XYZ file of C-alpha atoms in Angstrom:
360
model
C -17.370 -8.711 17.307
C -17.498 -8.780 21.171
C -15.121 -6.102 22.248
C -13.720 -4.939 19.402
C -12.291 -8.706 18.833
C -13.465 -10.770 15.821
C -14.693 -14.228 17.248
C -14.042 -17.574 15.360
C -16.732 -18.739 13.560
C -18.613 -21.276 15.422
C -18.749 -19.245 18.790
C -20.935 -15.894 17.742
C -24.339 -15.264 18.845
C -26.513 -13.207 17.014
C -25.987 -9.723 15.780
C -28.213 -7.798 17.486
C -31.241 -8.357 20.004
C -34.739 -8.353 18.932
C -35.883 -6.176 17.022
C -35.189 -1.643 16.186
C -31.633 -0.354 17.809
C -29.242 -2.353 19.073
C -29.170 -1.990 23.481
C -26.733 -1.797 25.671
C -27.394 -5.341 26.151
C -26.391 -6.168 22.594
C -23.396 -8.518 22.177
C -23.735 -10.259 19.439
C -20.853 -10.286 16.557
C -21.127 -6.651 15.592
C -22.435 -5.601 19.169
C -18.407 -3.848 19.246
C -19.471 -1.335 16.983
C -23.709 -0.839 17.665
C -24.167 -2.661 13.783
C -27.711 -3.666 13.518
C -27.985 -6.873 10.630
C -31.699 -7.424 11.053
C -31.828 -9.442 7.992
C -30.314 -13.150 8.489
C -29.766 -13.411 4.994
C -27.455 -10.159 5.106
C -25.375 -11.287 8.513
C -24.763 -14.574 7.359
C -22.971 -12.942 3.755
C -21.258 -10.489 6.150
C -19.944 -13.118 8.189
C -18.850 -15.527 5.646
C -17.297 -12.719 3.943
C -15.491 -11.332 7.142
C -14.414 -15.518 7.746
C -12.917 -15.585 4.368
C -10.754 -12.213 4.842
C -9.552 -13.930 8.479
C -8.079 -16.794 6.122
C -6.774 -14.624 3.883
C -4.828 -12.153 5.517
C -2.759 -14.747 7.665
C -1.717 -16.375 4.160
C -1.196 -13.143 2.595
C 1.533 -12.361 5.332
C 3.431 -15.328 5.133
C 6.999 -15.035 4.130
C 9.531 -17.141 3.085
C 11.886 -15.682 6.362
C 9.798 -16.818 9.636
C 11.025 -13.751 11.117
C 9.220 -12.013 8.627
C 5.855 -14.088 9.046
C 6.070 -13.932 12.515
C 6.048 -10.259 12.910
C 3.761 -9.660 10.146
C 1.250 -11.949 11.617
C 1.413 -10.348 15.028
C -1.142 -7.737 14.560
C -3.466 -10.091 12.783
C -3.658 -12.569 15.198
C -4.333 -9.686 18.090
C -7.571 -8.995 16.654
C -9.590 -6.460 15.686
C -12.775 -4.668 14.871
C -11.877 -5.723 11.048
C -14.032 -2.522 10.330
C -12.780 -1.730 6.897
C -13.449 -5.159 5.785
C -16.589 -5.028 7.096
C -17.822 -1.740 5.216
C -16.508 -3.351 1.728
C -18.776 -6.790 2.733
C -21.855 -4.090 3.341
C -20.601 -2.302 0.577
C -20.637 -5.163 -1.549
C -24.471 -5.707 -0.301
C -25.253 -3.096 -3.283
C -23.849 -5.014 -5.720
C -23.317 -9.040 -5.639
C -21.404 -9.557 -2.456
C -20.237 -13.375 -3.513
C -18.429 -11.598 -6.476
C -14.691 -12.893 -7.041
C -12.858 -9.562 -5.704
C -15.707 -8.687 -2.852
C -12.824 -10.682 -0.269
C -9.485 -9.589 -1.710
C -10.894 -6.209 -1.769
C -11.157 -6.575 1.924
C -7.822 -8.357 2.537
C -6.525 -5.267 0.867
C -7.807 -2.234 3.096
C -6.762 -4.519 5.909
C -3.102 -4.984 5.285
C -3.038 -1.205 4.939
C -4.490 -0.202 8.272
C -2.396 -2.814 9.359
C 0.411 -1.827 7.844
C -0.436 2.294 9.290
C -0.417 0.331 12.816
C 3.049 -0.645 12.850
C 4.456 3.024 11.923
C 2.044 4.437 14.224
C 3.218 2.369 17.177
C 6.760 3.358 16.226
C 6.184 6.912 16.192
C 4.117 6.848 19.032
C 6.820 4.756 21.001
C 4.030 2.601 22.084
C 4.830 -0.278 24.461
C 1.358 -2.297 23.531
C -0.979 -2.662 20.954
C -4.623 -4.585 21.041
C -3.583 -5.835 24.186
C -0.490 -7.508 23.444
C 2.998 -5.767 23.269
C 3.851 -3.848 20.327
C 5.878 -4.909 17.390
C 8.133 -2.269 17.962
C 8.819 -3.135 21.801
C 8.798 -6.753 20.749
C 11.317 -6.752 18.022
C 12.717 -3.099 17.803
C 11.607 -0.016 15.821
C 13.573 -1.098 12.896
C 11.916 -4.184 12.615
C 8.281 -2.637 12.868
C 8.976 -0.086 10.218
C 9.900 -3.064 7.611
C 7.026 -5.335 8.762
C 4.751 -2.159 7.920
C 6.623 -1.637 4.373
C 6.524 -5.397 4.245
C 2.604 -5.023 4.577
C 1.677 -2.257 2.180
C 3.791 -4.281 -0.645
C 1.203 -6.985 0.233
C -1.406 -4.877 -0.350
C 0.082 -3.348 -3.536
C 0.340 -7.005 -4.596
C -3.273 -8.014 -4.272
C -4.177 -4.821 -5.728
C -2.560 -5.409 -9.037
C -4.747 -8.469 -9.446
C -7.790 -6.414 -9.113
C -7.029 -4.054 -11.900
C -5.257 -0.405 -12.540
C -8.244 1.419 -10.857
C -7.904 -0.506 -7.750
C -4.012 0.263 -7.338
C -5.061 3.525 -8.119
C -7.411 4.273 -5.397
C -5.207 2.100 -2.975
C -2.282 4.648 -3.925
C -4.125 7.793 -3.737
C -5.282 5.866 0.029
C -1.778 5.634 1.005
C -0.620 9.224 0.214
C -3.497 10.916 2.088
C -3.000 8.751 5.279
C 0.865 9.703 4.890
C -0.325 13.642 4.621
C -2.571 13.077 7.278
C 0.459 11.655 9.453
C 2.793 14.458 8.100
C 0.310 17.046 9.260
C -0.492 15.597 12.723
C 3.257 15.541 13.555
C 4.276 19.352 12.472
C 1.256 20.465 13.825
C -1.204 22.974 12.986
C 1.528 26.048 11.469
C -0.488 28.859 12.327
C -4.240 27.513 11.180
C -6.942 26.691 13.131
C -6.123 23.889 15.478
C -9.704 22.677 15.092
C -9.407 22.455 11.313
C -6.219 20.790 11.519
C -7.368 18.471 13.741
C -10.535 17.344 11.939
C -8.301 17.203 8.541
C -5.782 14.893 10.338
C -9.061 12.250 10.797
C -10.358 12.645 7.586
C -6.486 12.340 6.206
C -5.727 9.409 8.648
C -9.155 7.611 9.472
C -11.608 8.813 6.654
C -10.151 8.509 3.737
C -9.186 4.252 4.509
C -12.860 3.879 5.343
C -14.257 5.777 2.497
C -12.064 3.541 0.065
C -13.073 0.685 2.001
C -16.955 1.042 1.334
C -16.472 2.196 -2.367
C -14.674 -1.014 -2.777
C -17.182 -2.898 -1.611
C -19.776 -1.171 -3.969
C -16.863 -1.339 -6.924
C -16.233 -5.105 -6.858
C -19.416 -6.091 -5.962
C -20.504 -4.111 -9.013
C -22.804 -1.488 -7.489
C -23.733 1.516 -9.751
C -21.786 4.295 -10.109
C -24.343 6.283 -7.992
C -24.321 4.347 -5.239
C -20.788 3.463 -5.284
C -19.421 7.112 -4.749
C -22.740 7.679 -1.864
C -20.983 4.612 0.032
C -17.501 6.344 -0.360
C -19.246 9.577 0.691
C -20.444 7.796 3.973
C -17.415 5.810 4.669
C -15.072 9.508 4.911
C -17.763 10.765 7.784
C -18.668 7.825 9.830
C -14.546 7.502 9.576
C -13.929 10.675 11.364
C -17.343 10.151 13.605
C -15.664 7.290 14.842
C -12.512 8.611 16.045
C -14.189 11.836 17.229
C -16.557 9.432 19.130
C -13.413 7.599 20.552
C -12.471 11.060 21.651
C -15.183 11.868 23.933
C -15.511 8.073 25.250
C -11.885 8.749 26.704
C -12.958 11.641 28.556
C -16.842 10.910 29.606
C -16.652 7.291 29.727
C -16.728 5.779 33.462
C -15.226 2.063 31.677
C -12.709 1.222 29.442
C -15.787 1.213 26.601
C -13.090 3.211 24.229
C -10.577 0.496 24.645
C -8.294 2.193 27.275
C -7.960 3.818 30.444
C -10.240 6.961 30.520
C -8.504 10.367 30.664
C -5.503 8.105 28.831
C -5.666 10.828 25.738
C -5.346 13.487 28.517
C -2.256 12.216 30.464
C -0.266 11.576 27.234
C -1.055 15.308 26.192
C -2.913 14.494 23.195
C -5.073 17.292 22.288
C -8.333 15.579 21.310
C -11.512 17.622 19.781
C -12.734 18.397 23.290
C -9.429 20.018 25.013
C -9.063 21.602 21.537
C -12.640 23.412 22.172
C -11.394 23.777 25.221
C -8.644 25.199 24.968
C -9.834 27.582 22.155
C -12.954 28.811 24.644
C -13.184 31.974 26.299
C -15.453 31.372 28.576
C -14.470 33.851 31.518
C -16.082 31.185 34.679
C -13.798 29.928 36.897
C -14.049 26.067 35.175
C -13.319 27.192 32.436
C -10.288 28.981 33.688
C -8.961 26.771 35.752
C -9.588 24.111 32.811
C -7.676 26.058 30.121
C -4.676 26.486 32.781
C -4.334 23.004 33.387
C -4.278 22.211 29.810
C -1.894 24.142 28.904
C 0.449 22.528 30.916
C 0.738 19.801 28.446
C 0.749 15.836 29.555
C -0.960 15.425 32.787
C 0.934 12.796 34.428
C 0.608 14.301 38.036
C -2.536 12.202 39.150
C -4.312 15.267 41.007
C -4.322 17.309 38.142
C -5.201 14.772 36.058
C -8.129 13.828 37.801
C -8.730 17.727 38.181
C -9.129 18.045 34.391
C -10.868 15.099 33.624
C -13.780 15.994 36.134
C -13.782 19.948 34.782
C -13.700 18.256 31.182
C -16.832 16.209 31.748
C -18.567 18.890 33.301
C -17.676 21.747 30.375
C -19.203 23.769 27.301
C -16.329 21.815 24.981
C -17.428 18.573 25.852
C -21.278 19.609 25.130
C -20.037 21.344 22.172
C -17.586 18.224 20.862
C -20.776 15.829 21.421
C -22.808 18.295 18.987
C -19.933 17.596 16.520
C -19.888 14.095 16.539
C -23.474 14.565 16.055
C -23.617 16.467 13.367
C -21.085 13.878 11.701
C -23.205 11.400 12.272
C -26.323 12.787 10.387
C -24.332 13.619 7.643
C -22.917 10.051 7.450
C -26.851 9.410 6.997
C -27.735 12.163 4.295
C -24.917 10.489 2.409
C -27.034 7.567 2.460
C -29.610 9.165 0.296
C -29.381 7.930 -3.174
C -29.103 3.849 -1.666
C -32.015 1.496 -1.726
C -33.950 0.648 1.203
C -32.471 -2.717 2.309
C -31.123 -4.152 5.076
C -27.393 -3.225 4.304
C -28.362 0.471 4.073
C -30.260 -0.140 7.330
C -27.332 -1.742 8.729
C -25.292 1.679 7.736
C -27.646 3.988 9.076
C -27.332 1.843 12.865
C -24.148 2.733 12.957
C -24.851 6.556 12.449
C -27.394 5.634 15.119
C -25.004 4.024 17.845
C -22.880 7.285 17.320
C -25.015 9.250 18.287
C -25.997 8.003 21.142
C -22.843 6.352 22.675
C -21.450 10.465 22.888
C -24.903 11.813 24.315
């Protein structure tokens, strides 16, 4: 992936550069997301696996109404990092990853994140999405809403054909990232906002990327052992992710988190740094003068926006935040404990790796 965008097959270059971490100068197919496949044997599975899901999920939304079709194939065909699918086909590396389920597994935890997208974009009355403009703006909210129920029966459909346990887990999936949605839109109700905000990502983020890599281990028929480490890993590196995304949208001089820098800030969205932030009692005059400004809520006045995102990059709650992520990170790893040494669990730990250091 180059950019967070999946590339056809037949115009990749290799996954990584020579040799230990991935570089800056990395951009190869998984590049997007600092995934090191040192093994050609592994990234060629991966990729043929990740191919496959492409296919499937544009026949898996096809409807007998174009309308339907349309819509429901407007998010696919934007892109993606296809991240989920890619933790069941490393997930999968633990087990057999040509098994028969290994790719509707995947096609699965797609729809659903897909699915998430369209509600999200509703709620969020978002105007564009991956680059192109939003279901909602493009056919109305109502529209958006049924495309995303439209999607999760899709899911629920494939998921019948893998057995009872899978529509189990995919159920159990969907009602945490509809808590986790729930509790991000009432708002914290006298608890810690930091705790609230960290359960939100594990409701929201984790728990679809911890189901994502215990499928992978389930259907490629991984032991028990390893399947529940690789569900362990899949809830941190979840919320490292989106915590990471946090501090990219403040520190970051580029668009490396996919949008504007500061964007997070001028919509008022209180992210893990303004959180610490905010919650600080530092007594200098930054810190002051930080707090003040972000209580203010949405910073669309440019000065003060600009204001806040220089104090912000220069604060305690930004240091403090990166520590976070850190710690997620490593924990991500320790999860990795009981997993052979291969190149899929090398592959895993990378990506605890390029957390790390794309905050620091």
């Amino acid at each position: 992936m180059v950019d967070g965008v999946v590339i056809p097959a037949g115009e990749r270059s290799g996954a990584t550069g020579p040799g230990g971490r991935p570089g800056p100068e990395s951009t190869g197919q998984f590049g997007a997301l600092g995934l090191h496949l040192a093994d050609p044997r592994v990234e060629a599975s991966v990729l043929s696996l990740l191919d496959r899901v492409e296919t499937d999920l544009r026949a898996s939304v096809a409807s007998a109404d174009p309308l339907v079709t349309e819509a429901a194939r407007h998010l696919v065909e934007a892109g993606g990092k296809r991240f989920r699918p890619l933790l069941v086909a490393l997930g999968a590396q633990f087990g057999d990853p040509d098994a028969a389920n290994v790719v509707p597994a995947a096609v699965v935890m797609e729809l659903t994140h897909l699915a998430t997208l369209y509600h999200d974009d509703v709620m969020d009355e978002a105007a564009v999405r991956r680059g192109a403009p939003s279901a909602n703006s493009r056919w109305t909210n109502s529209v958006a809403i049924l495309v995303g129920d439209y999607l999760f029966a899709r899911a629920a459909d494939i998921a019948a054909n893998l057995g009872p346990e899978a529509v189990r887990l995919q159920a159990r999936t969907f009602a945490r990232l509809v808590h986790g949605q729930i509790a991000e839109t009432v708002g914290p109700r006298g608890t810690d906002p930091v705790a609230h905000y960290l359960h939100v990502i594990a409701e929201k983020t984790g728990s679809l990327i911890a189901t994502s890599a215990r499928f992978g281990g389930m259907f490629g028929g991984a032991s028990a052992e390893h399947i529940e480490a690789l569900a362990g890993y899949g809830e941190v590196i979840g919320v490292a992710f989106q915590l990471s995304d946090d501090l990219l949208d403040i520190a970051s001089e580029s668009m490396q988190s996919g949008k504007t820098p500061g964007t997070d800030l001028r919509e008022g969205v209180p992210t893990l740094p303004v959180l610490y932030a905010l919650a600080s009692d530092d007594a200098d005059a930054a810190s002051v003068r930080l707090r003040e400004i972000l209580a203010t809520g949405p910073l669309v006045d440019d000065a003060l926006h600009a204001e806040a995102l220089g104090l912000l990059r220069e604060s305690p709650a930004l240091k403090r935040a990166r520590e976070t992520v850190r710690s997620y990170a490593e924990d991500a790893r320790a999860h990795l404990a009981p997993l052979p040494e291969s190149p899929a669990r090398r592959a895993l730990e990378s990506l605890c790796d390029y957390i790390a250091d794309r905050t620091s």
